[in-house]
Amino acid sequence: MKTLFKSGVKVGLALTLGVAGAYAQDFCSNAQHSGQKVTITSNQTGKIGDIGYELWDENGHGGSATFYSDGSMDCTITGAKDYLCRAGLSLGSNKTYKELGGDMIAEFKLVKSGASNVGYSYIGIYGWMEGVPGTASNLVEYYVIDNTLANDMPGSWIGNERKGTITVDGGTYTVYRNTRTGPAIKNSGNVTFYQYFSVRTSPRDCGTINISEHMRQWEKMGMTMGKLYEAKVLGEAGNVNGQVNGGHMDFPHAKVYVSNGTSSGGDTPKSSSSSAAVKSSSSKGNGGSTSTTIDACKDEMGHQGESKTTQGQNNQSVTGNVGSSPYHYEIWYQGGNNNMTFYDNGTYKASWNGTNDFLARVGFKYNEDKTYQELGPIDAYFKWSKQGSAGGYNYIGIYGWTVDPLVEYYIVDDWFSEPGANLLGSKKGEFTVDGATYEIYQNQRNNAPSIKGNQTFPQYFSKRKGGARSCGHIDVTAHFKKWEELGMKMGKMYEAKVLVEAGGGSGSFDVSYFKMTDKAHPLAQPEPESSSSEEPKSSSSKEDKKSSSSEANGPSSSTTALFAQTIKLQDMSGTFQVLDMQGRYLGTVEMQAGSDMKDVLFAKFHKPGVYMVKQGSYLNTVRVNR
């Protein structure tokens, strides 16, 4: 990872608007600075009213900042190695986020202008935690990143361990954990500590973020929390090879507060009965999660849609698209009586008998013109079962090829008989991801079958330690990144698929839960359900103001604003378009007369939440509770 963060004396990312998708926020259009103000031009911390603020840059004189008693701030870079400007809650390291009496909520409005020579930039939420077990210093530096002064949002270089994705505050965030040695709060020297990151997929410049919800999701991913030192809105920019020149981050509205306590701006948050209040997405009113994650071990999918069975062809690939899904199948073998059956939703079955080598896989097929960095992040969610035997070698997990250079690769999560180093080659290292340690190997194949005919090429392996597993999540990109760190170069992507390979025997394999995501195919999630008394409201967020007419096959913007009189769905049938509560098109469902739309939606999307369904001029909301 790049050496980006310089400290503990810098705190507070610019907060991100998360609830903006469901509730209009006047500050997105009407924000302006108000109250008393103080302008500083060198490294300094302080308070103005109830607002804790700090300006820090590595040079000590690379910019200025004006802080206001309403929590807003205006941050200007003149020429800084690493510049941080932040304001919000100074919490004193005596309580965890669970002990604050409510959720930490942040609101922000950002107006930015370009800077030159920006190596990295983070705008969102920032802070430190103390008393965190797991590092020598018991410290964590954390970020929720919603925007940037750089050309692109931070990528996988930001952390050495990618934990997965979460959907919260109306957007998708990628979560990383990094280990860093450097300056930290309350310490004059360098110490080792963790960094936690939530990085929003698409930047936005106005909205609300539930900081506590990110922390809840981090905990679910095994990232331990501690006592909160602070939670602030932050604008940061820097360059490890020079300095940032120019750059302006104006926050005419910035506020961090505890939802059931006192706001950082000195105002008491309105009660939840107020239409302007930040509302919990939980219908139970318990501050429940606003995120949606997949648990392939518990979620039910099963084989859905039309099926197709292929016997394949000896010593030749048989391949094609999987129904109308974005997935692709391939079967290849040498000898024996074998077949695979795949279904429209990507699940599949395979069987083999008397083969020398058999491979069946389903997933993404690429055009050999992009790297994994350009296509990713790539993730797989799976549940499978196996029976019988699979010969002297066998691999179950993620499989694929790259070209330029030609590489055959495996992420091995399961097996019939555990493969050893005699099969995998020379050991290159180990790393931890998805709750386990993987051993990394490289092997050489000479004049062997490949996607380009018989060739000589390397094989890369990550093999899970501590026992095989048959369900869960695989962070495919994390393995690619680690391999390259070890000098195992990846080329342009040919494929990334869930595989079973058998080197003999007689057996079968059944994938009953299957989902893969990448940049072009992110998780399509509905908005979490709100109180049943609430009607969806339009968003003032720029990100959410996009007309849904731009979505493929989605309804027009005029239609998304229409909520027709309720009609009994049980009396309707045919094809329905499905949207989330921000008007984003999710797909279609088929309904028979007399069916329950709740059951149809759950069978299709496998997630509770509030959906919009449309047929012709009919548009209504359906709440799926299970």
XYZ file of C-alpha atoms in Angstrom, residues 42-484:
443
model
C -0.588 26.361 10.434
C -0.927 23.047 12.254
C -3.395 23.582 15.070
C -6.204 21.938 17.019
C -8.980 23.680 18.903
C -12.682 24.145 19.528
C -15.164 26.716 18.342
C -18.381 26.359 20.284
C -19.058 22.624 20.510
C -17.025 21.846 17.380
C -13.610 20.215 17.604
C -11.390 21.102 14.660
C -7.881 20.446 13.403
C -5.633 21.538 10.550
C -2.574 19.429 9.828
C -0.152 19.145 6.961
C 3.226 17.503 6.756
C 5.020 20.707 5.869
C 3.217 22.685 8.544
C 2.443 25.626 6.251
C 0.835 24.143 3.120
C -2.635 25.590 3.461
C -5.265 27.254 5.597
C -8.741 26.530 6.963
C -11.687 28.476 8.317
C -13.896 26.711 10.863
C -17.400 27.853 11.837
C -19.384 27.285 15.022
C -22.161 25.552 13.041
C -19.663 22.776 12.151
C -19.005 23.864 8.571
C -15.506 24.571 7.274
C -13.610 25.919 4.276
C -10.303 24.182 3.455
C -7.663 25.577 1.073
C -4.425 23.874 -0.024
C -1.560 26.048 -1.233
C 1.186 23.418 -1.465
C 1.204 20.465 0.948
C 2.812 17.039 1.232
C -0.184 15.724 3.191
C -3.031 18.104 4.096
C -5.909 17.327 6.476
C -8.734 19.643 7.430
C -11.478 18.294 9.718
C -14.210 19.213 12.163
C -16.761 17.331 14.239
C -16.920 15.329 17.466
C -13.982 15.095 19.863
C -15.002 12.117 22.013
C -12.146 11.604 24.485
C -11.529 7.836 24.061
C -13.841 6.849 26.927
C -16.738 5.173 25.060
C -17.230 2.737 22.204
C -19.706 3.547 19.467
C -22.215 1.252 21.208
C -22.012 3.277 24.415
C -22.904 6.668 22.945
C -26.676 6.296 23.444
C -27.484 6.354 19.734
C -25.990 6.164 16.262
C -23.342 8.640 15.134
C -24.764 10.482 12.134
C -22.896 12.803 9.800
C -24.194 15.278 7.249
C -22.131 17.083 4.642
C -22.228 19.255 1.582
C -19.026 19.536 -0.464
C -18.015 22.095 -3.075
C -14.572 21.302 -4.462
C -12.223 22.672 -7.094
C -9.343 20.939 -8.744
C -5.831 20.551 -7.445
C -2.703 19.508 -9.316
C -0.263 16.711 -8.492
C -2.769 14.862 -6.268
C -1.424 11.411 -5.414
C -4.269 10.469 -3.071
C -7.252 12.196 -1.535
C -9.976 11.187 0.938
C -13.118 13.122 1.697
C -15.588 11.708 4.197
C -15.442 10.528 7.824
C -12.231 10.113 9.778
C -11.128 9.292 13.303
C -9.122 7.184 15.727
C -9.982 4.508 18.274
C -7.921 3.506 21.298
C -7.897 0.298 23.335
C -8.265 -1.946 20.276
C -6.731 -5.407 20.728
C -4.779 -6.940 17.877
C -2.027 -4.392 17.236
C 1.011 -3.486 19.276
C -0.314 0.015 19.912
C -4.015 -0.932 20.357
C -4.868 1.857 17.915
C -7.118 2.061 14.836
C -7.277 4.903 12.318
C -10.566 4.759 10.389
C -12.087 6.297 7.262
C -15.428 6.330 5.459
C -14.552 7.756 2.042
C -17.276 9.362 -0.064
C -15.335 11.634 -2.404
C -11.851 12.675 -3.514
C -9.822 15.462 -5.126
C -7.999 12.814 -7.174
C -9.137 11.554 -10.563
C -10.447 8.257 -9.164
C -11.732 6.903 -5.877
C -9.160 4.919 -3.859
C -8.637 1.370 -5.090
C -7.307 -1.888 -3.686
C -3.906 -0.304 -2.997
C -5.464 1.368 0.038
C -5.410 -1.797 2.167
C -3.524 -5.065 2.360
C -6.667 -7.016 3.268
C -9.929 -6.533 1.368
C -12.784 -7.653 3.634
C -15.705 -7.419 1.198
C -18.514 -5.048 0.257
C -21.445 -3.568 2.166
C -24.472 -1.592 1.062
C -25.245 1.286 3.406
C -26.524 4.860 3.138
C -27.814 4.272 -0.382
C -24.468 3.159 -1.832
C -22.001 0.283 -2.055
C -18.741 0.485 -0.115
C -15.677 -1.734 -0.334
C -14.156 -2.466 3.069
C -10.420 -2.812 3.645
C -8.149 -3.335 6.628
C -4.545 -2.221 6.449
C -1.593 -2.544 8.840
C 0.523 0.590 9.005
C 3.584 1.748 10.923
C 3.758 5.520 11.277
C 2.826 8.535 13.414
C -0.311 8.207 15.538
C -2.258 10.111 18.164
C -0.678 10.607 21.590
C 2.691 9.352 20.421
C 5.770 11.203 19.270
C 7.250 8.268 17.363
C 6.137 5.687 14.828
C 3.872 2.863 16.005
C 2.049 -0.015 14.308
C -1.721 0.200 14.055
C -4.662 -0.921 11.926
C -6.455 1.266 9.401
C -10.122 0.564 8.564
C -11.628 1.867 5.322
C -15.094 1.979 3.749
C -14.695 3.312 0.182
C -17.841 4.293 -1.688
C -18.038 2.945 -5.239
C -19.392 6.181 -6.744
C -18.390 9.555 -5.260
C -21.007 12.055 -4.113
C -20.836 15.609 -2.801
C -23.836 15.791 -0.474
C -25.576 13.419 1.888
C -25.860 11.690 5.248
C -23.878 8.788 6.600
C -24.536 6.511 9.546
C -21.035 6.119 10.963
C -22.175 3.590 13.568
C -23.622 1.360 10.852
C -20.262 1.141 9.120
C -18.742 0.135 12.453
C -21.393 -2.544 12.946
C -20.581 -3.974 9.539
C -16.835 -3.792 10.213
C -17.361 -5.830 13.384
C -19.240 -8.484 11.407
C -16.145 -8.736 9.211
C -13.905 -9.374 12.214
C -12.590 -5.802 12.569
C -12.471 -5.062 16.301
C -13.694 -1.715 17.658
C -12.324 0.343 20.547
C -12.912 3.582 22.447
C -13.619 6.500 20.125
C -11.124 9.357 20.158
C -13.053 11.312 17.516
C -15.441 11.295 14.554
C -14.983 14.183 12.148
C -15.728 15.374 8.645
C -12.469 15.372 6.696
C -10.883 16.728 3.565
C -7.457 15.194 2.890
C -5.079 15.292 -0.067
C -1.408 14.490 -0.476
C 1.356 13.054 -2.600
C 4.218 10.830 -1.472
C 6.334 12.034 -4.430
C 6.019 15.786 -4.146
C 3.269 18.072 -2.958
C -0.306 18.912 -3.871
C -0.629 22.336 -5.443
C -3.851 24.267 -5.050
C -7.127 22.607 -4.235
C -10.208 23.828 -2.419
C -12.647 21.781 -0.326
C -15.505 23.929 0.954
C -18.048 22.346 3.301
C -20.916 24.876 3.624
C -22.679 22.208 5.700
C -20.911 19.706 7.975
C -22.326 18.165 11.118
C -21.624 15.074 13.218
C -23.974 14.135 16.038
C -25.343 11.236 18.068
C -28.878 10.561 16.881
C -30.337 10.390 20.381
C -28.009 12.948 21.907
C -26.606 16.402 21.192
C -25.406 17.401 17.746
C -21.907 18.640 17.128
C -23.319 21.928 16.018
C -25.064 22.519 19.311
C -28.519 21.708 17.941
C -30.675 18.955 19.354
C -31.641 16.528 16.620
C -35.322 16.532 15.789
C -37.417 13.632 16.940
C -38.039 10.791 14.549
C -41.566 12.037 14.021
C -40.200 15.032 12.163
C -40.059 14.652 8.413
C -36.675 16.367 8.380
C -35.051 14.053 10.882
C -32.588 11.386 9.912
C -34.578 8.200 10.172
C -33.519 4.645 10.946
C -34.031 2.180 8.160
C -35.250 -0.370 10.665
C -38.996 -0.758 10.908
C -38.461 -1.887 14.476
C -36.995 1.457 15.379
C -33.913 -0.050 16.950
C -31.284 1.599 14.825
C -30.992 -1.538 12.750
C -28.640 -2.082 9.878
C -28.997 -0.055 6.725
C -26.646 -2.384 4.892
C -27.322 -5.480 2.892
C -24.795 -8.281 2.707
C -24.905 -11.803 1.286
C -24.580 -14.857 3.490
C -24.390 -17.686 0.990
C -24.222 -20.242 3.801
C -27.657 -19.190 5.102
C -29.413 -17.611 2.121
C -31.481 -19.902 -0.081
C -31.259 -19.845 -3.855
C -31.460 -23.266 -5.451
C -31.622 -24.040 -9.161
C -33.885 -21.527 -10.906
C -35.010 -20.919 -14.449
C -34.480 -23.021 -17.524
C -31.741 -25.620 -17.502
C -29.443 -26.905 -20.203
C -27.351 -30.080 -20.100
C -24.234 -30.615 -22.171
C -22.085 -33.731 -22.490
C -19.141 -31.666 -23.651
C -16.635 -32.978 -26.166
C -13.508 -34.991 -25.504
C -10.317 -32.907 -25.428
C -12.147 -29.783 -26.581
C -13.898 -26.966 -24.726
C -17.654 -26.565 -25.034
C -18.691 -23.124 -23.865
C -21.455 -20.526 -24.034
C -23.716 -18.098 -22.196
C -25.861 -19.099 -19.230
C -29.402 -18.100 -20.220
C -29.981 -14.337 -19.967
C -27.583 -13.977 -17.018
C -24.160 -12.299 -17.279
C -22.532 -15.677 -16.656
C -20.740 -18.063 -18.964
C -20.095 -21.804 -18.724
C -17.304 -24.039 -19.935
C -16.748 -27.813 -19.819
C -13.504 -29.560 -20.805
C -12.250 -33.099 -20.243
C -9.989 -35.869 -21.437
C -11.832 -39.165 -21.593
C -14.768 -40.602 -19.671
C -18.529 -40.130 -19.482
C -19.192 -36.606 -18.173
C -21.731 -33.793 -18.252
C -22.821 -30.523 -16.692
C -26.263 -28.942 -16.261
C -26.482 -25.191 -15.732
C -29.444 -22.990 -14.816
C -30.435 -19.426 -15.676
C -29.328 -18.068 -12.292
C -25.799 -19.469 -12.611
C -26.172 -22.509 -10.357
C -25.046 -25.770 -11.899
C -24.440 -29.505 -11.496
C -21.627 -31.616 -12.893
C -20.760 -35.311 -12.939
C -17.861 -37.394 -14.211
C -16.999 -41.062 -14.583
C -13.737 -42.585 -15.832
C -12.132 -39.282 -16.827
C -8.432 -38.477 -16.891
C -9.119 -34.781 -16.295
C -12.491 -33.030 -16.043
C -13.269 -29.322 -15.557
C -16.691 -27.666 -15.278
C -17.097 -24.012 -14.398
C -19.515 -21.054 -14.461
C -18.762 -17.357 -13.970
C -17.522 -14.330 -15.880
C -15.992 -14.598 -19.354
C -13.888 -11.571 -20.341
C -12.539 -10.269 -23.645
C -8.803 -10.622 -22.917
C -8.388 -6.837 -23.159
C -8.608 -5.704 -19.516
C -6.694 -6.417 -16.321
C -8.329 -7.488 -13.087
C -7.809 -3.947 -11.767
C -9.907 -2.580 -14.635
C -12.622 -5.229 -14.211
C -12.787 -5.507 -10.439
C -13.358 -5.811 -7.642
C -14.357 -9.404 -8.411
C -16.208 -11.379 -5.724
C -17.859 -14.792 -5.575
C -20.585 -16.060 -3.224
C -21.213 -19.790 -3.225
C -22.671 -22.908 -1.677
C -21.913 -26.339 -3.091
C -21.915 -30.048 -2.256
C -19.953 -32.994 -3.635
C -20.174 -36.771 -3.740
C -17.995 -39.668 -4.861
C -14.317 -39.462 -5.758
C -12.156 -37.294 -7.990
C -8.911 -39.146 -8.610
C -5.368 -38.234 -7.667
C -5.808 -34.444 -7.920
C -8.887 -32.260 -7.612
C -9.646 -28.592 -7.021
C -12.849 -26.755 -6.088
C -13.002 -22.968 -5.969
C -12.193 -20.110 -8.349
C -10.450 -20.814 -11.642
C -9.411 -18.996 -14.769
C -6.815 -17.858 -17.239
C -5.068 -14.646 -18.219
C -3.254 -13.851 -21.454
C -0.128 -11.738 -22.014
C 1.199 -13.501 -19.983
C -0.628 -16.801 -20.279
C -1.422 -17.940 -16.715
C -3.697 -20.665 -15.336
C -4.841 -19.838 -11.802
C -6.745 -21.455 -8.929
C -8.176 -20.301 -5.596
C -8.764 -23.648 -3.874
C -11.370 -23.645 -1.109
C -12.462 -27.290 -1.224
C -11.351 -30.707 -2.474
C -12.067 -34.434 -2.415
C -8.498 -35.154 -1.332
C -6.346 -32.261 -0.129
C -3.730 -31.233 -2.715
C -0.156 -31.051 -1.452
C 2.939 -29.160 -2.507
C 3.858 -32.023 -4.869
C 0.913 -30.881 -7.025
C 0.984 -27.148 -6.383
C 4.643 -26.349 -6.956
C 6.958 -24.068 -4.989
C 5.539 -22.126 -2.042
C 5.690 -18.337 -2.476
C 4.064 -17.151 0.763
C 0.865 -16.886 2.773
C -1.799 -14.262 3.452
C -5.114 -13.909 5.256
C -8.448 -13.097 3.624
C -12.092 -14.152 4.062
C -11.435 -15.440 7.554
C -8.623 -17.860 6.736
C -4.971 -18.132 5.763
C -4.131 -19.184 2.214
C -0.867 -20.755 1.095
C 0.375 -19.435 -2.234
C 2.177 -21.650 -4.759
C 3.542 -21.372 -8.286
C 3.993 -24.288 -10.665
C 5.271 -24.634 -14.217
C 3.437 -26.539 -17.006
C 5.392 -27.503 -20.096
C 3.770 -28.114 -23.487
C 0.419 -28.683 -21.789
C -3.191 -27.991 -22.888
C -4.311 -24.370 -22.445
C -6.869 -21.923 -23.825
C -4.304 -21.194 -26.563
C -3.462 -24.789 -27.471
C -0.493 -26.648 -26.037
C 1.773 -24.118 -24.345
C 4.292 -23.687 -21.545
C 2.875 -21.484 -18.788
C 2.824 -20.951 -15.009
C 0.048 -22.035 -12.671
C -0.802 -19.913 -9.608
C -2.504 -21.428 -6.573
C -3.993 -20.076 -3.352
C -4.991 -23.005 -1.115
C -7.068 -22.472 1.995
C -5.495 -23.713 5.249
C -7.359 -25.117 8.236
C -9.811 -27.286 6.340
C -11.991 -27.084 3.260
C -15.292 -25.211 3.158
C -18.414 -25.582 1.019
C -20.007 -22.122 1.311
C -19.076 -18.493 1.804
C -17.398 -15.611 -0.002
C -14.188 -15.427 -2.029
C -12.526 -12.051 -2.536
C -11.003 -12.911 -5.900
C -9.264 -9.566 -6.408
C -7.444 -9.856 -3.072
C -5.725 -13.041 -4.278
C -4.705 -11.456 -7.578
C -3.269 -8.469 -5.749
C -1.277 -10.647 -3.355
C 0.093 -12.820 -6.162
C 1.426 -9.761 -7.962
